[in-house]
Short mmCIF file of C-alpha atoms in Angstrom, two decimals:
data_model
loop_
_atom_site.label_atom_id
_atom_site.label_comp_id
_atom_site.label_asym_id
_atom_site.label_seq_id
_atom_site.Cartn_x
_atom_site.Cartn_y
_atom_site.Cartn_z
CA UNK A 1 4.48 -19.13 20.70
CA UNK A 2 7.06 -19.99 18.01
CA UNK A 3 8.70 -17.35 16.23
CA UNK A 4 11.04 -17.93 13.51
CA UNK A 5 13.39 -14.84 12.38
CA UNK A 6 14.90 -14.91 9.03
CA UNK A 7 18.00 -12.64 9.42
CA UNK A 8 21.69 -12.70 7.59
CA UNK A 9 24.13 -11.25 10.02
CA UNK A 10 26.39 -10.13 6.81
CA UNK A 11 25.51 -6.92 7.35
CA UNK A 12 28.69 -4.22 7.58
CA UNK A 13 30.20 -4.62 10.88
CA UNK A 14 30.13 -1.68 13.34
CA UNK A 15 28.04 -0.30 16.92
CA UNK A 16 24.64 -0.81 16.39
CA UNK A 17 22.91 -1.47 13.18
CA UNK A 18 20.55 -4.09 12.40
CA UNK A 19 22.22 -7.15 13.78
CA UNK A 20 22.14 -5.45 17.27
CA UNK A 21 17.88 -4.66 16.81
CA UNK A 22 17.38 -8.41 15.92
CA UNK A 23 19.43 -9.70 18.80
CA UNK A 24 17.78 -7.75 21.12
CA UNK A 25 14.55 -8.28 19.73
CA UNK A 26 15.07 -12.15 19.53
CA UNK A 27 16.31 -11.90 23.09
CA UNK A 28 13.46 -9.61 24.34
CA UNK A 29 10.77 -12.46 22.88
CA UNK A 30 12.95 -14.91 24.94
CA UNK A 31 12.30 -13.20 27.94
CA UNK A 32 8.96 -12.82 27.33
CA UNK A 33 8.60 -16.94 27.17
CA UNK A 34 8.49 -17.08 23.14
CA UNK A 35 10.57 -19.81 21.48
CA UNK A 36 12.90 -18.17 19.22
CA UNK A 37 14.45 -19.77 16.19
CA UNK A 38 17.45 -17.36 14.24
CA UNK A 39 17.40 -19.02 10.85
CA UNK A 40 20.55 -17.71 9.05
CA UNK A 41 22.99 -18.93 6.66
CA UNK A 42 25.25 -18.56 3.93
CA UNK A 43 24.95 -19.26 -0.34
CA UNK A 44 23.88 -16.51 -1.92
CA UNK A 45 20.72 -15.09 -3.24
CA UNK A 46 19.02 -17.79 -4.45
CA UNK A 47 19.17 -19.77 -0.92
CA UNK A 48 16.06 -20.28 0.72
CA UNK A 49 15.29 -20.90 4.43
CA UNK A 50 12.04 -22.95 3.75
CA UNK A 51 13.40 -26.17 4.65
CA UNK A 52 14.75 -24.63 8.16
CA UNK A 53 11.61 -22.96 8.71
CA UNK A 54 9.55 -26.45 8.12
CA UNK A 55 11.75 -28.40 10.49
CA UNK A 56 10.69 -25.42 12.85
CA UNK A 57 7.07 -25.36 12.36
CA UNK A 58 6.83 -21.39 13.85
CA UNK A 59 3.59 -19.98 14.76
CA UNK A 60 5.14 -16.39 12.91
CA UNK A 61 7.83 -16.13 10.38
CA UNK A 62 9.45 -12.90 10.82
CA UNK A 63 11.68 -11.77 8.25
CA UNK A 64 14.76 -9.01 8.61
CA UNK A 65 17.89 -8.20 6.72
CA UNK A 66 17.91 -11.12 3.87
CA UNK A 67 20.83 -10.66 1.75
CA UNK A 68 23.47 -11.92 1.30
CA UNK A 69 22.16 -15.25 2.73
CA UNK A 70 18.57 -15.22 1.39
CA UNK A 71 16.31 -13.88 -1.74
CA UNK A 72 12.77 -13.27 -1.28
CA UNK A 73 11.06 -15.53 -3.54
CA UNK A 74 10.74 -18.35 -1.25
CA UNK A 75 8.28 -15.95 0.71
CA UNK A 76 5.49 -16.67 -1.65
CA UNK A 77 5.67 -20.47 -0.86
CA UNK A 78 5.02 -19.69 3.10
CA UNK A 79 1.61 -20.30 4.08
CA UNK A 80 1.64 -19.09 7.61
CA UNK A 81 1.89 -15.95 8.73
CA UNK A 82 4.91 -13.93 7.66
CA UNK A 83 5.79 -10.16 8.82
CA UNK A 84 8.57 -8.30 7.54
CA UNK A 85 10.55 -5.62 9.37
CA UNK A 86 11.46 -2.72 7.02
CA UNK A 87 15.57 -1.75 8.24
CA UNK A 88 16.96 -0.23 5.70
CA UNK A 89 16.74 1.84 2.81
CA UNK A 90 15.59 -0.42 0.16
CA UNK A 91 13.03 -3.19 0.54
CA UNK A 92 14.20 -6.40 2.90
CA UNK A 93 16.81 -8.01 1.11
CA UNK A 94 19.13 -5.42 1.11
CA UNK A 95 20.41 -5.53 -2.12
CA UNK A 96 23.15 -2.75 -3.21
CA UNK A 97 22.76 -3.55 -6.62
CA UNK A 98 21.79 -0.41 -7.61
CA UNK A 99 23.68 3.12 -7.31
CA UNK A 100 20.42 4.35 -5.49
CA UNK A 101 20.84 2.29 -2.75
CA UNK A 102 21.85 5.23 -0.37
CA UNK A 103 18.70 6.39 1.98
CA UNK A 104 18.32 9.61 0.65
CA UNK A 105 17.44 7.92 -2.43
CA UNK A 106 15.20 5.41 -1.05
CA UNK A 107 11.77 6.37 -3.02
CA UNK A 108 13.47 6.54 -6.42
CA UNK A 109 14.55 3.16 -5.94
CA UNK A 110 11.86 1.74 -5.18
CA UNK A 111 9.95 3.81 -8.03
CA UNK A 112 12.87 2.49 -10.50
CA UNK A 113 12.09 -1.02 -9.29
CA UNK A 114 8.15 -0.59 -9.41
CA UNK A 115 7.61 -0.29 -5.83
CA UNK A 116 6.36 -3.06 -3.25
CA UNK A 117 4.35 -4.65 -6.00
CA UNK A 118 7.21 -6.10 -7.85
CA UNK A 119 8.64 -7.01 -4.36
CA UNK A 120 7.73 -10.86 -3.81
CA UNK A 121 8.32 -10.78 0.14
CA UNK A 122 6.46 -7.20 0.35
CA UNK A 123 3.76 -8.47 -1.76
CA UNK A 124 3.23 -11.88 0.06
CA UNK A 125 4.05 -10.57 3.79
CA UNK A 126 0.59 -10.27 6.25
CA UNK A 127 2.25 -7.26 7.74
CA UNK A 128 5.11 -4.86 7.27
CA UNK A 129 6.73 -3.36 10.19
CA UNK A 130 8.18 0.27 9.75
CA UNK A 131 10.10 1.16 12.84
CA UNK A 132 10.09 4.91 12.06
CA UNK A 133 7.42 7.34 10.86
CA UNK A 134 9.78 8.74 7.65
CA UNK A 135 10.08 5.03 6.92
CA UNK A 136 6.57 4.08 7.11
CA UNK A 137 5.58 7.34 5.32
CA UNK A 138 7.95 6.41 2.68
CA UNK A 139 6.97 2.92 2.27
CA UNK A 140 3.34 4.08 2.16
CA UNK A 141 4.10 6.60 -0.77
CA UNK A 142 5.82 3.33 -2.83
CA UNK A 143 2.43 1.71 -2.59
CA UNK A 144 2.56 -0.43 0.85
CA UNK A 145 -1.17 -0.63 1.66
CA UNK A 146 -1.82 1.44 4.89
CA UNK A 147 -3.64 -1.79 6.65
CA UNK A 148 -0.39 -3.90 6.46
CA UNK A 149 1.98 -1.45 7.73
CA UNK A 150 2.51 -1.06 11.14
CA UNK A 151 4.38 1.35 12.95
CA UNK A 152 6.53 -0.42 16.00
CA UNK A 153 10.26 1.24 16.61
CA UNK A 154 12.98 -0.76 17.78
CA UNK A 155 13.87 -1.05 20.90
CA UNK A 156 17.34 -1.04 23.26
CA UNK A 157 17.98 -1.90 26.49
CA UNK A 158 18.45 0.84 29.41
CA UNK A 159 21.81 1.83 29.94
CA UNK A 160 22.97 2.11 33.63
CA UNK A 161 23.63 5.96 35.31
CA UNK A 162 26.91 7.03 34.70
CA UNK A 163 28.89 10.10 35.33
CA UNK A 164 28.23 12.71 32.66
CA UNK A 165 30.48 15.11 31.12
CA UNK A 166 33.39 12.54 31.81
CA UNK A 167 34.74 12.92 28.90
CA UNK A 168 34.17 16.32 28.10
CA UNK A 169 33.53 15.79 24.42
CA UNK A 170 30.75 15.27 21.68
CA UNK A 171 30.81 11.76 20.29
CA UNK A 172 29.59 10.60 16.69
CA UNK A 173 28.33 6.95 16.45
CA UNK A 174 27.95 5.36 12.83
CA UNK A 175 30.09 4.20 9.40
CA UNK A 176 32.34 6.65 8.01
CA UNK A 177 30.72 6.91 4.95
CA UNK A 178 29.52 9.65 2.68
CA UNK A 179 25.84 8.86 2.91
CA UNK A 180 25.90 9.49 7.15
CA UNK A 181 26.82 13.42 6.84
CA UNK A 182 30.78 12.59 8.59
CA UNK A 183 32.60 14.48 5.85
CA UNK A 184 30.36 17.36 5.89
CA UNK A 185 30.61 17.35 9.24
CA UNK A 186 34.39 16.86 9.99
CA UNK A 187 35.03 19.50 7.31
CA UNK A 188 33.17 22.26 9.36
CA UNK A 189 34.06 20.82 13.13
CA UNK A 190 35.64 23.35 15.43
CA UNK A 191 39.31 23.07 16.32
CA UNK A 192 38.52 24.31 19.55
CA UNK A 193 35.53 21.31 20.76
CA UNK A 194 36.47 17.76 21.26
CA UNK A 195 34.70 14.86 18.79
CA UNK A 196 35.25 11.45 19.26
CA UNK A 197 34.32 9.20 16.18
CA UNK A 198 33.40 5.77 16.88
CA UNK A 199 32.94 3.48 13.72
CA UNK A 200 34.68 2.70 10.61
CA UNK A 201 34.18 2.85 6.89
CA UNK A 202 35.32 3.19 3.41
CA UNK A 203 36.39 7.39 3.95
CA UNK A 204 38.60 6.70 7.12
CA UNK A 205 41.77 7.52 5.78
CA UNK A 206 40.01 10.60 4.27
CA UNK A 207 38.29 11.71 7.53
CA UNK A 208 41.27 11.49 9.49
CA UNK A 209 42.93 13.78 7.11
CA UNK A 210 39.88 16.50 6.87
CA UNK A 211 39.41 16.29 10.71
CA UNK A 212 40.90 19.22 13.11
CA UNK A 213 43.40 17.91 15.78
CA UNK A 214 40.73 18.25 18.15
CA UNK A 215 38.61 15.06 16.59
CA UNK A 216 39.49 11.24 17.72
CA UNK A 217 38.77 8.25 16.04
CA UNK A 218 38.39 5.32 18.39
CA UNK A 219 37.47 3.04 15.91
CA UNK A 220 34.37 0.25 16.02
CA UNK A 221 33.87 -0.45 19.81
CA UNK A 222 32.53 -3.36 21.60
CA UNK A 223 28.43 -2.30 22.08
CA UNK A 224 28.25 -2.87 25.79
CA UNK A 225 31.47 -0.67 26.09
CA UNK A 226 30.14 1.70 23.87
CA UNK A 227 26.81 1.99 25.95
CA UNK A 228 28.73 2.26 29.29
CA UNK A 229 30.80 5.25 27.66
CA UNK A 230 27.75 7.37 26.30
CA UNK A 231 26.60 9.15 29.65
CA UNK A 232 29.99 10.44 29.89
CA UNK A 233 29.75 12.65 26.60
CA UNK A 234 28.17 16.05 26.16
CA UNK A 235 25.73 15.16 23.32
CA UNK A 236 25.45 12.76 20.45
CA UNK A 237 26.29 14.26 16.89
CA UNK A 238 24.17 12.84 14.25
CA UNK A 239 24.42 14.99 10.92
CA UNK A 240 22.92 12.74 8.32
CA UNK A 241 21.95 14.16 4.89
CA UNK A 242 18.79 15.66 3.51
CA UNK A 243 16.62 13.24 2.07
CA UNK A 244 17.75 10.14 4.96
CA UNK A 245 15.02 8.11 5.73
CA UNK A 246 15.61 6.21 8.70
CA UNK A 247 16.34 7.09 12.50
CA UNK A 248 19.65 5.08 12.99
CA UNK A 249 19.59 2.89 16.02
CA UNK A 250 22.13 4.94 17.71
CA UNK A 251 19.34 7.75 18.38
CA UNK A 252 17.66 5.27 20.65
CA UNK A 253 20.93 4.02 22.34
CA UNK A 254 21.64 7.35 23.48
CA UNK A 255 18.18 8.19 24.76
CA UNK A 256 18.58 4.87 26.88
CA UNK A 257 22.02 6.49 28.29
CA UNK A 258 20.40 9.94 29.06
CA UNK A 259 22.28 11.50 26.09
CA UNK A 260 20.96 14.26 24.57
CA UNK A 261 21.27 15.03 20.36
CA UNK A 262 22.14 17.54 18.13
CA UNK A 263 20.80 16.94 14.67
CA UNK A 264 21.23 18.78 11.52
CA UNK A 265 18.13 20.03 9.77
CA UNK A 266 17.33 17.97 6.52
CA UNK A 267 17.73 14.23 7.39
CA UNK A 268 15.10 12.01 9.42
CA UNK A 269 16.45 12.20 12.97
CA UNK A 270 15.40 16.24 13.39
CA UNK A 271 12.15 14.57 13.08
CA UNK A 272 12.13 12.75 16.22
CA UNK A 273 14.30 15.11 18.13
CA UNK A 274 11.52 17.84 17.77
CA UNK A 275 8.42 15.68 18.35
CA UNK A 276 10.08 13.97 21.37
CA UNK A 277 12.15 16.69 22.83
CA UNK A 278 15.19 15.34 23.19
CA UNK A 279 18.09 17.51 21.90
CA UNK A 280 18.29 20.51 19.46
CA UNK A 281 18.04 20.67 15.89
CA UNK A 282 20.42 23.15 13.89
CA UNK A 283 20.57 24.21 10.11
CA UNK A 284 23.39 23.05 7.77
CA UNK A 285 24.29 26.67 7.12
CA UNK A 286 24.23 27.74 10.56
CA UNK A 287 27.24 28.32 12.69
CA UNK A 288 28.46 24.77 14.40
CA UNK A 289 30.11 26.75 17.05
CA UNK A 290 27.18 28.65 18.11
CA UNK A 291 25.04 25.36 17.51
CA UNK A 292 27.52 23.54 20.09
CA UNK A 293 27.16 26.27 22.36
CA UNK A 294 23.42 26.06 22.27
CA UNK A 295 23.44 22.52 23.21
CA UNK A 296 25.56 22.66 25.64
CA UNK A 297 23.49 25.30 27.55
CA UNK A 298 20.32 22.92 27.06
CA UNK A 299 21.34 19.47 27.40
CA UNK A 300 22.41 18.96 30.93
CA UNK A 301 18.50 19.69 31.59
CA UNK A 302 17.47 16.91 29.18
CA UNK A 303 19.43 13.93 30.41
CA UNK A 304 16.55 12.74 32.18
CA UNK A 305 13.73 13.71 29.56
CA UNK A 306 16.06 11.52 27.30
CA UNK A 307 15.66 8.41 29.77
CA UNK A 308 12.33 8.99 30.09
CA UNK A 309 11.42 8.83 26.24
CA UNK A 310 13.53 5.82 25.97
CA UNK A 311 11.68 3.99 28.38
CA UNK A 312 7.94 4.79 27.15
CA UNK A 313 8.59 4.65 23.73
CA UNK A 314 11.77 2.33 23.07
CA UNK A 315 11.82 0.27 25.88
CA UNK A 316 11.83 -3.68 25.95
CA UNK A 317 8.25 -4.02 27.70
CA UNK A 318 6.61 -1.58 24.88
CA UNK A 319 8.40 -3.63 22.60
CA UNK A 320 7.16 -6.73 23.46
CA UNK A 321 3.63 -5.58 24.11
CA UNK A 322 3.39 -4.11 20.30
CA UNK A 323 5.07 -7.00 18.48
CA UNK A 324 2.91 -9.47 20.71
CA UNK A 325 -0.40 -8.10 19.84
CA UNK A 326 0.44 -8.10 16.23
CA UNK A 327 1.76 -11.81 16.02
CA UNK A 328 -1.47 -12.56 18.11
CA UNK A 329 -3.39 -11.18 15.54
CA UNK A 330 -2.25 -12.88 12.80
CA UNK A 331 -1.95 -15.98 14.33
CA UNK A 332 -6.14 -16.02 15.08
CA UNK A 333 -6.76 -15.28 11.35
#
């Protein structure tokens, strides 16, 4: 099958994220015997990928992250099967034109824009793919017809086993930005516990000033090196914020490495942690040292289970089987 991925590679740099998910998926389809073409470019919101798509003549067009390379109105002119993955906290296109862009305001953003009915891509898409239950529920509430919405989680490659507790530290991976919940976490982080912060962002200077000496800032790390290091940590700390509607890719990366997760109540990740038994959840006003101590006692017993959850739910073969089934259904129509 010939599959065109329409995707802008201009998303913010950092470990994991949309680019990593898209490139993983393209490589997985290639290994499964499909011909995959990544259609990308530069030129602003008015640019259309139709010329490249007509030249390639794919069986299926799969739209991922559009801005800033492409607009959305071109989708109404494409007559073949079209799939759109709902990666981020706003409809595919990724505009940050509104102050409501952040994940915790996703439902407000959609309502202000008239929901999915006013989005030409989502109106045209034969199927929209939600990578998590919170994302699916948000788009259903915003008016996406249930029969056109598929739940297909992302996948990440397995991580080779390494020495556990090599670092003796906890780890946070993500942007240094307000919407991640990291500033609040650093204000409360106990001086007697080590934490490695991996990533970059607009609040880096503030985060460095607020953090105790037990916190190290490692900057953006190459993805392969980061993945190899994950088994050596005590656990992944994902603070998030109340109303955050997405499960970050680093959650999957942690499970692939056998690394349990400490999540904070109110964000999207606790729902996955509870359902899958991959870590612990703490209240935001609870004692953080006590939460870390409790997690430290439990997490060594969860490492194999985390790897098992990854293989059964977030492994490459699982994703390929699901997406091939969706593509085949659309092509047969």
